[in-house]
Every structure is written in structure tokens, then in C-alpha cells.
Tab-separated table of C-alpha atoms and ligand atoms in Angstrom:
chain	number	residue	atom	x	y	z
A	22	MET	CA	-0.072	0.068	-0.031
A	23	ARG	CA	1.004	3.574	-0.735
A	24	THR	CA	-0.437	6.878	0.618
A	25	THR	CA	0.736	10.579	1.258
A	26	VAL	CA	0.239	10.400	5.126
A	27	GLY	CA	0.416	7.266	6.978
A	28	ILE	CA	-1.581	7.753	10.273
A	29	ILE	CA	-0.932	5.326	13.328
A	30	GLY	CA	-3.617	5.315	15.766
A	31	GLY	CA	-7.421	5.779	15.421
A	32	GLY	CA	-7.970	7.830	18.726
A	33	PRO	CA	-9.303	11.520	18.507
A	34	ALA	CA	-5.774	12.697	17.336
A	35	GLY	CA	-5.613	10.033	14.326
A	36	LEU	CA	-9.237	10.349	13.400
A	37	LEU	CA	-9.427	14.159	13.362
A	38	LEU	CA	-6.224	14.327	11.290
A	39	ALA	CA	-7.696	12.075	8.842
A	40	ARG	CA	-10.745	14.266	8.415
A	41	LEU	CA	-8.776	17.434	8.077
A	42	LEU	CA	-6.394	16.013	5.545
A	43	HIS	CA	-9.147	14.506	3.660
A	44	ARG	CA	-10.891	17.825	3.395
A	45	ALA	CA	-7.621	19.428	2.318
A	46	GLY	CA	-7.421	17.057	-0.513
A	47	ILE	CA	-4.577	14.995	0.953
A	48	ASP	CA	-4.626	11.081	0.862
A	49	CYS	CA	-4.158	9.302	3.880
A	50	VAL	CA	-4.792	5.806	5.633
A	51	VAL	CA	-5.530	5.234	9.405
A	52	LEU	CA	-4.187	2.103	11.130
A	53	GLU	CA	-5.814	1.333	14.488
A	54	SER	CA	-4.736	-1.754	16.439
A	55	ARG	CA	-7.972	-2.211	18.418
A	56	ASP	CA	-11.364	-3.098	16.947
A	57	ARG	CA	-14.076	-0.579	16.326
A	58	ALA	CA	-16.185	-1.631	19.367
A	59	TYR	CA	-13.308	-1.391	21.684
A	60	VAL	CA	-12.255	2.243	20.399
A	61	GLU	CA	-15.878	3.367	20.719
A	62	ARG	CA	-16.233	2.109	24.285
A	63	ARG	CA	-13.218	3.416	25.813
A	64	GLN	CA	-14.178	6.083	28.557
A	65	ARG	CA	-11.864	9.122	28.702
A	66	ALA	CA	-12.199	12.806	28.522
A	67	GLY	CA	-15.262	14.712	28.828
A	68	ILE	CA	-14.476	18.642	28.556
A	69	LEU	CA	-13.990	20.380	25.163
A	70	GLU	CA	-12.516	23.754	25.072
A	71	GLN	CA	-14.236	26.357	22.713
A	72	GLY	CA	-11.382	25.924	20.323
A	73	THR	CA	-11.967	22.230	19.934
A	74	VAL	CA	-15.711	22.772	19.376
A	75	ASP	CA	-14.837	25.287	16.620
A	76	VAL	CA	-12.503	22.676	14.937
A	77	LEU	CA	-15.139	19.953	15.009
A	78	ARG	CA	-17.763	22.224	13.767
A	79	ALA	CA	-15.531	23.566	10.895
A	80	CYS	CA	-14.683	20.181	9.603
A	81	GLY	CA	-18.502	19.125	9.701
A	82	ALA	CA	-18.341	16.716	12.661
A	83	SER	CA	-20.475	18.480	15.117
A	84	GLU	CA	-24.053	17.541	14.191
A	85	ARG	CA	-24.619	15.538	17.453
A	86	LEU	CA	-22.143	17.614	19.502
A	87	ASP	CA	-24.292	20.685	18.721
A	88	ARG	CA	-27.436	18.767	19.632
A	89	GLU	CA	-26.260	16.945	22.728
A	90	GLY	CA	-23.164	18.857	24.036
A	91	LEU	CA	-23.837	20.783	27.212
A	92	THR	CA	-22.365	24.249	27.410
A	93	HIS	CA	-20.711	25.207	30.841
A	94	HIS	CA	-20.032	28.803	31.735
A	95	GLY	CA	-18.550	28.019	35.138
A	96	ILE	CA	-16.758	25.436	37.432
A	97	GLU	CA	-17.023	25.124	41.194
A	98	LEU	CA	-14.062	24.817	43.464
A	99	ARG	CA	-14.800	23.170	46.977
A	100	PHE	CA	-12.583	23.466	49.859
A	101	GLU	CA	-12.979	23.575	53.819
A	102	GLY	CA	-16.706	23.408	53.424
A	103	ARG	CA	-16.684	26.437	51.176
A	104	ALA	CA	-18.035	26.612	47.509
A	105	HIS	CA	-16.537	28.936	45.057
A	106	ARG	CA	-17.751	29.384	41.431
A	107	VAL	CA	-15.172	30.415	38.810
A	108	ASP	CA	-17.141	32.351	36.176
A	109	LEU	CA	-15.600	31.487	32.670
A	110	PRO	CA	-16.992	33.781	30.309
A	111	GLY	CA	-16.944	36.736	32.631
A	112	ALA	CA	-13.028	36.380	32.691
A	113	THR	CA	-12.443	35.420	29.215
A	114	GLY	CA	-14.347	37.689	26.976
A	115	GLY	CA	-17.202	35.301	26.544
A	116	LYS	CA	-15.669	31.829	26.389
A	117	SER	CA	-17.000	28.599	27.895
A	118	VAL	CA	-16.347	24.739	27.717
A	119	THR	CA	-18.618	21.989	26.473
A	120	VAL	CA	-19.332	18.741	28.172
A	121	TYR	CA	-19.358	16.080	25.209
A	122	ALA	CA	-17.379	12.709	26.093
A	123	GLN	CA	-14.544	11.615	23.945
A	124	THR	CA	-16.167	8.386	23.079
A	125	GLU	CA	-18.773	10.284	21.248
A	126	ILE	CA	-16.270	12.357	19.296
A	127	VAL	CA	-14.508	9.158	18.323
A	128	LYS	CA	-17.775	7.548	17.370
A	129	ASP	CA	-18.862	10.617	15.331
A	130	LEU	CA	-15.595	10.774	13.524
A	131	ILE	CA	-15.477	7.015	12.633
A	132	ALA	CA	-19.074	7.139	11.286
A	133	LEU	CA	-18.255	10.038	9.159
A	134	GLN	CA	-15.000	8.531	7.759
A	135	LEU	CA	-16.780	5.176	6.975
A	136	ALA	CA	-19.932	6.911	5.513
A	137	ASP	CA	-17.875	8.716	2.788
A	138	PRO	CA	-17.166	6.158	0.066
A	139	ALA	CA	-14.164	8.378	-1.063
A	140	GLY	CA	-12.906	8.921	2.423
A	141	PRO	CA	-9.673	7.727	3.655
A	142	PRO	CA	-9.309	3.956	4.471
A	143	LEU	CA	-9.553	3.305	8.173
A	144	LEU	CA	-8.393	-0.163	9.109
A	145	PHE	CA	-9.319	-1.630	12.540
A	146	GLY	CA	-7.274	-4.527	14.033
A	147	ALA	CA	-4.323	-3.128	12.239
A	148	GLU	CA	-1.368	-2.993	14.510
A	149	ALA	CA	1.849	-0.911	13.361
A	150	LEU	CA	4.888	-3.045	14.304
A	151	ALA	CA	7.537	-0.508	12.904
A	152	ILE	CA	8.247	2.612	11.224
A	153	GLU	CA	11.269	2.156	8.923
A	154	LYS	CA	13.382	4.839	7.678
A	155	PRO	CA	11.465	7.610	9.264
A	156	ASP	CA	14.160	10.161	8.096
A	157	SER	CA	14.128	9.118	4.514
A	158	ALA	CA	11.801	10.526	1.818
A	159	ALA	CA	9.640	7.467	1.721
A	160	PRO	CA	9.125	6.039	5.340
A	161	VAL	CA	7.502	2.716	5.404
A	162	VAL	CA	5.123	1.427	8.070
A	163	ARG	CA	5.121	-2.222	8.697
A	164	PHE	CA	1.783	-3.501	10.087
A	165	ARG	CA	-0.294	-6.633	10.811
A	166	HIS	CA	-3.690	-6.814	9.586
A	167	GLU	CA	-6.023	-9.970	9.324
A	168	GLY	CA	-3.095	-12.249	10.142
A	169	ARG	CA	-0.800	-10.879	7.464
A	170	GLU	CA	2.368	-8.565	7.534
A	171	GLN	CA	1.958	-5.575	5.261
A	172	THR	CA	3.620	-2.346	4.326
A	173	LEU	CA	2.428	1.114	4.032
A	174	THR	CA	4.967	3.468	2.118
A	175	CYS	CA	4.137	7.114	2.902
A	176	ASP	CA	5.485	10.547	2.183
A	177	PHE	CA	4.782	11.383	5.888
A	178	VAL	CA	4.069	9.457	8.954
A	179	ALA	CA	1.703	10.796	11.866
A	180	GLY	CA	2.319	9.157	15.091
A	181	CYS	CA	-1.165	9.481	16.755
A	182	ASP	CA	-0.796	6.110	18.759
A	183	GLY	CA	-0.923	7.301	22.275
A	184	PHE	CA	1.514	7.114	25.194
A	185	HIS	CA	1.950	3.219	24.728
A	186	GLY	CA	2.333	3.330	20.879
A	187	ILE	CA	5.422	2.649	18.790
A	188	ALA	CA	5.777	5.986	17.167
A	189	ARG	CA	7.579	7.889	19.888
A	190	ARG	CA	9.913	4.878	20.661
A	191	THR	CA	10.951	4.748	17.100
A	192	VAL	CA	13.003	7.978	17.394
A	193	PRO	CA	16.684	7.090	18.517
A	194	ALA	CA	17.580	8.012	22.148
A	195	ASP	CA	20.113	10.470	21.241
A	196	ARG	CA	17.750	12.641	19.215
A	197	ILE	CA	15.299	13.346	21.940
A	198	ARG	CA	14.854	14.753	25.357
A	199	THR	CA	12.081	13.540	27.748
A	200	PHE	CA	10.563	15.242	30.680
A	201	GLU	CA	8.582	13.255	33.287
A	202	ARG	CA	6.873	13.566	36.522
A	203	ALA	CA	4.828	10.811	38.325
A	204	TYR	CA	2.354	11.710	41.002
A	205	PRO	CA	1.905	9.497	44.183
A	206	TYR	CA	-1.860	9.007	43.613
A	207	SER	CA	-4.211	7.888	40.930
A	208	TRP	CA	-7.913	8.633	40.008
A	209	LEU	CA	-10.517	5.954	40.528
A	210	GLY	CA	-13.361	6.959	38.054
A	211	VAL	CA	-16.961	5.878	37.956
A	212	LEU	CA	-19.619	6.057	35.552
A	213	ALA	CA	-23.056	6.159	37.318
A	214	ASP	CA	-26.708	5.939	36.022
A	215	VAL	CA	-27.893	9.043	38.036
A	216	PRO	CA	-28.576	12.622	37.205
A	217	PRO	CA	-25.650	14.920	38.238
A	218	SER	CA	-26.073	16.406	41.730
A	219	CYS	CA	-24.673	19.745	40.129
A	220	LYS	CA	-25.321	21.954	37.200
A	221	GLU	CA	-21.475	22.653	36.733
A	222	LEU	CA	-18.365	20.526	37.497
A	223	ILE	CA	-17.094	20.569	41.109
A	224	TYR	CA	-13.357	20.176	41.761
A	225	ALA	CA	-12.957	19.434	45.663
A	226	ARG	CA	-10.004	19.763	47.680
A	227	HIS	CA	-10.413	17.680	50.951
A	228	GLN	CA	-7.978	16.481	53.707
A	229	ARG	CA	-8.865	12.949	52.656
A	230	GLY	CA	-7.880	13.742	48.870
A	231	PHE	CA	-9.309	15.196	45.702
A	232	ALA	CA	-12.713	14.456	44.056
A	233	LEU	CA	-14.311	15.464	40.918
A	234	HIS	CA	-17.932	15.511	40.033
A	235	SER	CA	-18.488	15.733	36.262
A	236	MET	CA	-21.128	14.468	34.025
A	237	ARG	CA	-21.831	12.564	30.552
A	238	SER	CA	-25.463	13.756	30.021
A	239	PRO	CA	-28.440	15.109	32.143
A	240	ARG	CA	-28.932	11.455	33.232
A	241	VAL	CA	-25.357	9.977	33.579
A	242	SER	CA	-22.792	11.183	36.035
A	243	ARG	CA	-19.032	10.875	35.939
A	244	LEU	CA	-17.162	11.023	39.171
A	245	TYR	CA	-13.555	10.627	40.322
A	246	LEU	CA	-11.673	9.991	43.723
A	247	GLN	CA	-8.101	10.512	44.438
A	248	VAL	CA	-6.793	7.106	45.700
A	249	PRO	CA	-3.368	5.617	46.372
A	250	ASN	CA	-1.339	4.145	43.383
A	251	ASP	CA	-1.538	0.720	44.555
A	252	THR	CA	-5.331	0.734	44.845
A	253	ASP	CA	-7.260	-2.477	43.944
A	254	THR	CA	-10.637	-1.317	42.654
A	255	ALA	CA	-12.093	-4.647	44.059
A	256	ASP	CA	-11.555	-3.228	47.564
A	257	TRP	CA	-13.976	-0.271	46.567
A	258	SER	CA	-17.609	-1.383	46.897
A	259	ASP	CA	-20.324	0.910	45.369
A	260	GLU	CA	-21.323	2.005	48.880
A	261	ARG	CA	-17.751	2.793	49.955
A	262	ILE	CA	-17.198	5.057	46.775
A	263	TRP	CA	-20.500	6.943	47.303
A	264	ASP	CA	-19.685	7.453	51.076
A	265	GLU	CA	-16.177	8.662	50.220
A	266	LEU	CA	-17.402	10.985	47.414
A	267	ALA	CA	-20.058	12.359	49.771
A	268	THR	CA	-17.408	13.185	52.643
A	269	ARG	CA	-15.149	14.884	50.125
A	270	PHE	CA	-17.881	16.881	48.515
A	271	ALA	CA	-19.570	17.938	51.892
A	272	VAL	CA	-20.281	21.855	52.008
A	273	ASP	CA	-21.831	24.072	54.391
A	274	GLY	CA	-25.539	24.707	53.510
A	275	GLU	CA	-28.118	22.643	51.576
A	276	TRP	CA	-26.576	19.967	49.229
A	277	ALA	CA	-26.763	16.297	48.696
A	278	LEU	CA	-25.006	13.908	46.512
A	279	GLU	CA	-27.614	11.643	44.740
A	280	ARG	CA	-26.470	8.070	44.527
A	281	GLY	CA	-27.263	5.552	41.727
A	282	PRO	CA	-26.077	2.350	40.153
A	283	ILE	CA	-22.313	2.387	39.095
A	284	THR	CA	-21.932	0.949	35.550
A	285	ALA	CA	-18.043	1.331	35.164
A	286	THR	CA	-14.922	1.811	37.347
A	287	SER	CA	-11.321	2.590	36.148
A	288	LEU	CA	-8.183	3.408	37.649
A	289	THR	CA	-5.906	6.166	36.005
A	290	PRO	CA	-2.372	6.767	37.345
A	291	MET	CA	-1.506	10.462	37.081
A	292	ARG	CA	1.532	11.372	34.877
A	293	SER	CA	3.069	14.477	33.376
A	294	PHE	CA	5.326	13.668	30.209
A	295	VAL	CA	6.816	15.442	27.302
A	296	GLN	CA	8.950	14.084	24.452
A	297	GLU	CA	10.918	16.583	22.504
A	298	PRO	CA	11.037	17.398	19.532
A	299	MET	CA	7.864	16.217	18.129
A	300	ARG	CA	9.315	15.338	14.898
A	301	HIS	CA	12.072	13.065	13.636
A	302	GLY	CA	12.502	13.306	9.786
A	303	ARG	CA	9.084	12.663	8.191
A	304	LEU	CA	7.708	11.236	11.432
A	305	PHE	CA	5.633	13.699	13.253
A	306	LEU	CA	4.095	12.948	16.824
A	307	ALA	CA	0.699	14.269	17.825
A	308	GLY	CA	-1.348	14.025	20.973
A	309	ASP	CA	-0.602	11.371	23.746
A	310	ALA	CA	2.083	9.969	21.623
A	311	ALA	CA	4.177	13.145	22.392
A	312	HIS	CA	2.855	14.395	25.726
A	313	ILE	CA	0.730	13.392	28.792
A	314	VAL	CA	-0.841	15.557	31.238
A	315	PRO	CA	-2.642	14.700	34.630
A	316	PRO	CA	-6.448	14.935	33.773
A	317	THR	CA	-7.080	17.639	36.546
A	318	GLY	CA	-6.859	20.317	33.997
A	319	ALA	CA	-8.926	18.645	31.417
A	320	LYS	CA	-6.418	19.379	28.723
A	321	GLY	CA	-5.151	15.889	27.164
A	322	LEU	CA	-7.930	15.711	24.425
A	323	ASN	CA	-7.769	19.383	23.694
A	324	LEU	CA	-3.965	19.316	23.091
A	325	ALA	CA	-4.433	16.298	20.715
A	326	VAL	CA	-6.769	18.441	18.757
A	327	SER	CA	-4.563	21.510	18.685
A	328	ASP	CA	-1.565	19.359	17.548
A	329	VAL	CA	-3.310	17.757	14.658
A	330	VAL	CA	-4.795	21.379	13.564
A	331	THR	CA	-1.259	22.410	13.347
A	332	LEU	CA	-0.164	19.418	11.451
A	333	ALA	CA	-3.001	19.177	9.111
A	334	ARG	CA	-2.126	23.118	8.207
A	335	ALA	CA	1.590	22.335	7.812
A	336	LEU	CA	0.975	19.461	5.503
A	337	ALA	CA	-1.643	21.365	3.468
A	338	HIS	CA	0.589	24.275	3.071
A	339	HIS	CA	3.302	21.806	1.880
A	340	HIS	CA	0.956	20.048	-0.498
A	341	GLN	CA	-0.041	23.299	-1.933
A	342	THR	CA	3.166	25.245	-2.190
A	343	GLY	CA	6.100	22.645	-1.738
A	344	SER	CA	7.443	24.706	1.184
A	345	THR	CA	8.474	22.826	4.241
A	346	GLU	CA	8.377	26.197	6.529
A	347	LEU	CA	5.301	25.134	8.671
A	348	LEU	CA	6.446	21.515	8.778
A	349	ASP	CA	9.988	22.619	10.166
A	350	GLY	CA	8.016	24.938	12.696
A	351	TYR	CA	5.469	21.992	13.778
A	352	SER	CA	7.375	20.768	16.901
A	353	ALA	CA	8.218	24.299	18.207
A	354	THR	CA	4.678	25.753	17.638
A	355	CYS	CA	3.116	22.765	19.267
A	356	LEU	CA	5.586	22.507	22.288
A	357	ARG	CA	4.763	26.188	23.313
A	358	ARG	CA	1.221	25.304	23.960
A	359	VAL	CA	1.900	22.046	25.318
A	360	TRP	CA	3.984	23.498	28.013
A	361	GLN	CA	1.372	25.924	28.877
A	362	ALA	CA	-1.013	22.996	29.374
A	363	GLU	CA	1.690	21.033	31.271
A	364	ARG	CA	2.139	24.127	33.729
A	365	PHE	CA	-1.610	24.476	34.296
A	366	SER	CA	-2.385	20.729	34.636
A	367	TYR	CA	0.506	20.488	37.092
A	368	PHE	CA	-0.867	23.581	39.017
A	369	MET	CA	-4.497	22.215	39.164
A	370	THR	CA	-3.146	18.789	40.185
A	371	GLU	CA	-0.772	19.933	43.015
A	372	THR	CA	-3.399	22.620	44.243
A	373	LEU	CA	-6.193	20.040	44.708
A	374	HIS	CA	-4.625	16.644	45.515
A	375	ARG	CA	-3.102	15.625	48.930
A	376	ARG	CA	0.179	13.777	48.586
A	377	PRO	CA	0.548	11.072	51.189
A	378	ASP	CA	3.581	12.936	52.779
A	379	GLN	CA	2.152	16.139	52.570
A	380	SER	CA	3.173	18.706	55.622
A	381	PRO	CA	0.656	20.988	57.511
A	382	PHE	CA	2.758	23.760	55.856
A	383	GLU	CA	1.834	22.576	52.495
A	384	ASP	CA	-1.671	22.155	53.503
A	385	ARG	CA	-1.874	25.815	54.518
A	386	LEU	CA	-0.433	26.821	51.208
A	387	GLN	CA	-2.989	24.880	48.995
A	388	LEU	CA	-5.665	26.499	50.959
A	389	ALA	CA	-4.161	30.057	50.553
A	390	GLN	CA	-3.950	29.388	46.928
A	391	LEU	CA	-7.572	28.625	46.783
A	392	ASP	CA	-8.587	31.363	48.803
A	393	ARG	CA	-6.663	33.499	46.515
A	394	ILE	CA	-8.695	32.379	43.608
A	395	ALA	CA	-11.915	32.770	45.502
A	396	THR	CA	-11.066	36.162	46.496
A	397	SER	CA	-9.066	37.737	43.655
A	398	PRO	CA	-10.540	38.375	40.276
A	399	THR	CA	-7.102	38.400	38.755
A	400	ALA	CA	-6.320	34.928	40.277
A	401	SER	CA	-9.638	33.618	39.171
A	402	ALA	CA	-9.354	35.045	35.636
A	403	GLU	CA	-5.894	33.293	35.343
A	404	LEU	CA	-7.501	29.916	36.138
A	405	ALA	CA	-10.519	30.638	33.737
A	406	GLU	CA	-8.119	31.556	30.882
A	407	ASN	CA	-6.187	28.460	31.085
A	408	TYR	CA	-9.524	26.271	31.660
A	409	VAL	CA	-11.211	27.478	28.633
A	410	GLY	CA	-7.998	27.099	26.604
A	411	LEU	CA	-5.330	29.431	25.314
A	412	PRO	CA	-5.583	30.440	21.674
A	413	LEU	CA	-4.313	28.150	18.951
A	414	SER	CA	-1.155	29.659	17.466
B	507	RFL	P1	-5.380	7.954	22.201
B	507	RFL	O1	-6.756	8.357	22.543
B	507	RFL	O2	-4.625	7.084	23.251
B	507	RFL	O3	-5.405	7.017	20.945
B	507	RFL	C1	-4.345	6.370	20.391
B	507	RFL	C2	-4.910	5.267	19.601
B	507	RFL	O4	-3.689	4.484	18.973
B	507	RFL	C3	-3.832	3.074	18.923
B	507	RFL	N1	-2.646	2.393	18.958
B	507	RFL	C4	-2.177	1.922	17.867
B	507	RFL	N2	-2.603	1.739	16.574
B	507	RFL	C5	-2.101	0.966	15.753
B	507	RFL	N3	-0.676	0.585	15.745
B	507	RFL	C6	-0.297	0.473	17.158
B	507	RFL	N4	0.842	0.175	17.374
B	507	RFL	C7	-0.808	1.295	18.069
B	507	RFL	N5	-0.683	1.663	19.534
B	507	RFL	C8	-1.756	2.351	20.018
B	507	RFL	C9	-4.667	2.844	20.411
B	507	RFL	O5	-5.552	1.790	20.219
B	507	RFL	C10	-5.700	4.068	20.323
B	507	RFL	O6	-6.778	3.865	19.604
B	507	RFL	O7	-4.489	9.142	21.915
B	507	RFL	P2	-4.840	10.529	21.172
B	507	RFL	O8	-5.654	10.275	20.032
B	507	RFL	O9	-3.618	11.369	21.281
B	507	RFL	O10	-5.923	11.185	22.243
B	507	RFL	C11	-5.576	11.528	23.608
B	507	RFL	C12	-6.720	11.623	24.545
B	507	RFL	O11	-6.968	10.136	24.635
B	507	RFL	C13	-6.098	12.045	26.009
B	507	RFL	O12	-5.303	12.967	25.965
B	507	RFL	C14	-7.435	12.266	26.822
B	507	RFL	O13	-8.440	11.363	27.060
B	507	RFL	C15	-6.968	12.906	28.305
B	507	RFL	N6	-8.037	13.216	29.247
B	507	RFL	C16	-8.784	14.271	29.161
B	507	RFL	N7	-8.445	15.258	28.211
B	507	RFL	C17	-9.315	16.321	28.235
B	507	RFL	O14	-8.852	17.216	27.170
B	507	RFL	N8	-10.304	16.683	28.866
B	507	RFL	C18	-10.577	15.752	29.730
B	507	RFL	O15	-11.680	16.110	30.614
B	507	RFL	C19	-10.037	14.622	29.903
B	507	RFL	N9	-10.194	13.625	30.968
B	507	RFL	C20	-8.319	12.199	29.991
B	507	RFL	C21	-9.518	12.585	31.084
B	507	RFL	C22	-7.644	10.916	30.132
B	507	RFL	C23	-8.228	10.089	31.195
B	507	RFL	N10	-7.584	8.782	31.385
B	507	RFL	C24	-8.280	7.622	31.170
B	507	RFL	C25	-6.272	8.817	30.981
B	507	RFL	C26	-9.829	11.693	32.015
B	507	RFL	C27	-9.180	10.475	32.138
B	507	RFL	C28	-9.620	9.540	33.451
B	508	PHB	C1	-14.332	13.977	32.729
B	508	PHB	O1	-15.539	14.522	32.589
B	508	PHB	O2	-14.160	12.831	32.412
B	508	PHB	C2	-13.431	14.938	33.310
B	508	PHB	C3	-13.748	16.405	33.431
B	508	PHB	C4	-12.840	17.294	33.816
B	508	PHB	C5	-11.670	16.865	34.274
B	508	PHB	C6	-11.134	15.608	33.943
B	508	PHB	C7	-12.056	14.479	33.440
B	508	PHB	O3	-10.699	17.869	34.798
């Protein structure tokens, strides 16, 4: 097989890149190692920045998002029994965020790609095994599909295969720098068939650890609890989960956490990671393949989107003019935004979670930080600006 852009990974980064390239008249092929049902079931992100919604709208992938997405104009911070609302549009010239699950975006993009007979091929069960000669003019992706090893010869390869993929590990060690931080806690996530007990997301800092109340729809809640890294989810009965959530969300005044049947649980370790540069020859890394943020800032999916927008623009510019200028600037352009998201995600994580060895001094600093956000319009605006997303450069 031969194509212009070989895309490894059919997550949000790979699928959106395929859509953007197809609309720019550039051939591509998407190789996804898992089957369609698995990819469409994977529970992940839920918060879309305004810029992400705009991109999906501009490429004709927002029909259901426009119908079912929930626009949120604020988030709530809870600490020491206090509740403080951060007003998003007020501090950002009118910007807000949208609650719409990553799995739904993935379903929408897959359906669009498969419905178009002229659309780029999307191969499920196609595992990339190696990228050969990434720094030559014609890199080759070796992959296994339907029990057979095959090759895809490309002009460019887009590594959109996530943190555990092969693309970032293809780059020789002496050509990269990696930056990493592991946190001494994880998130226990649950999906529950119960209407959310709040209109907007609640980020709670509690002496027993962080908790987050999010949602998927007016009838389905998504909640997270900070737990130790060695947690066995079998130790967490539904009752224990609801009791712990109720304790951590407790607030002065009238408020109750509604309980309901838990339909899924997950455990997510918290990590910050960046691999630089995001390009090696004709291999371009995008999304989680190049960087990971802890989910507290709701930035991972949004960064994957901004990477592929930048990459699609650079490939289209090359396709139209022959110039490599934008491709040459790809890594630096993305990394500027990536590091802002790393900084914000780290800040949100460290401000809201309790490390097992945290000192009383550090407890007081966290509370002072939260009090500052609650009382200073400048501090609140700084949070709001980052939460709704920095402009795409
Ligand atoms: P993905 O989604 O991991 O997709 C990579 C795809 O590549 C496939 N693959 C391969 N295919 C072929 N050959 C190989 N050798 C392959 N190896 C892997 C995989 O099967 C997969 O389909 O990466 P992508 O596209 O870069 O997307 C990134 C996002 O998934 C991720 O950043 C977000 O989910 C992070 N995240 C959040 N981001 C937000 O913006 N807002 C949020 O509210 C938010 N909440 C979250 C999150 C992530 C979480 N978890 C589970 C880590 C909440 C959680 C709990
Ligand atoms: C989610 O709804 O899954 C979600 C929302 C906000 C976050 C992380 C995850 O910061």
C-alpha cells in the first residue's frame, strides 16, 4: 500500500487528522490496532475547549455535538466546606467549555469517515509494528492486519498512537529529550446512572484527597476520587465509593450527593510527560504519543486536537506550495502550547490533591492558593483563561 500520510492510531488525534487531511485533498490511511467496538467504548475525557468545538464544527463533525453537548459557563471549587464558582465567560471575553464525551467524538468521526465512499481508509485490527526509515523521503510503516504482515509506504507518518504506541519509541534515544513527573496517587473513576448532583463541574480539595464531580448527560454522572497508586478497585464497593465521594464533596448549607447504580469503574495513574522534539525526519508525533498531562486540567484531548490542527495546516501548506516552512516549525509551535498545558495541569493537580507525605505547611499553602482564587478576580481569571483554553497559534 502507498499513501501520502500514514496515520498510526485511530483515537481522537488520528481520526481528526484524517478528516482534516481529506478535506484538504491529501490522501491518508489510518491504522488502528484495536477493533471498532473497543475504541468506541473507551471512557476518557469529557471537557472540550471552545477552540476544540470550533474545529469539530468547521470540519463538519459537530452535528450531534451541537445537539447533545452541554455548554458550561463555570466550574465550582470546594474546599474547607466552602464553595466558590469560577465564572468562565466573565473572565475570558465570553468563552466557555462544552461537556461532550471523547467516546462520542470518536464515534462521530468514525461514522463520518466510513460513510464517505471517497473517504480515507480506516483499518481496525491493524497494528503498526515498526516505522522504517523515518528520516528518509519514503518512510515505511510495517503493520499486521487480518493475520498478515503488510507495508504502507508514505511521504509522511503521523504518530497518533498514544502514550503506549510505537511512534515515539521509533526516534533514536540520542535525538530526543524527555521530561517526566509521576504523581503519588491515581484517580478511581466511576460512571453512574444518576442525574448529576450539580449543574457545573465540582473540583473538591479535601483533607482525605481530591474528588471531581463531572457528567456525561443529564442522566449520567462521571465522578473521580483520588486514591493511592497501589489501589485494587475490588476493595471499593459501590457503597464505599459513594460514602467517600459524599465526605469529600461535603459543603456548608443545603446540598446532597445523589447516588445511583455504578456502571463502570477505572483506575488512572497521574503522569506528566513530554518528548521533544515532536518530529523526527518525516515522522510527526501528535497527541498523547508526544505528551501526557494529569487529567485535573482537562487538557489532554484538547492538546491532541490542537496538535493535529497545526499538523494538518503544515501538511496542506506543503501540499499546495511545496514549502516545508510550517512542517519545520511544527514541533516548536506545538510545544509552546503543550508546555502551557503542562504548567496548568500541574498547578491544578498540585493545588487540589493531597500527597501522602504532605506537611501541614503545604496544606495551608494549598488553602491559601484556593482562597486567593476565591477572592481575587485576577487569580480567578488566570484559572479561567487556562481552563477554557489558550488560543491556537
Ligand atoms: P489515544 O486516545 O490514546 O489514541 C491512540 C490510539 O492509537 C492506537 N494504537 C495503535 N494503533 C496502531 N498500531 C499501534 N502500534 C498502536 N498503538 C496504539 C490505540 O489503540 C488508540 O486508539 O491518543 P490521542 O488520540 O492522542 O488522544 C488523547 C486523549 O485520548 C487523551 O489525552 C485524553 O483522554 C486525556 N483526558 C482528558 N483530556 C481532556 O482534554 N479533557 C478531559 O476532561 C480529560 N479527561 C483524560 C481525562 C484521560 C483520562 N484517562 C483515562 C487517561 C480523564 C481520564 C480519566
Ligand atoms: C471528565 O468528565 O471525564 C473530566 C472532566 C474534567 C476533568 C477531567 C475529566 O478535569
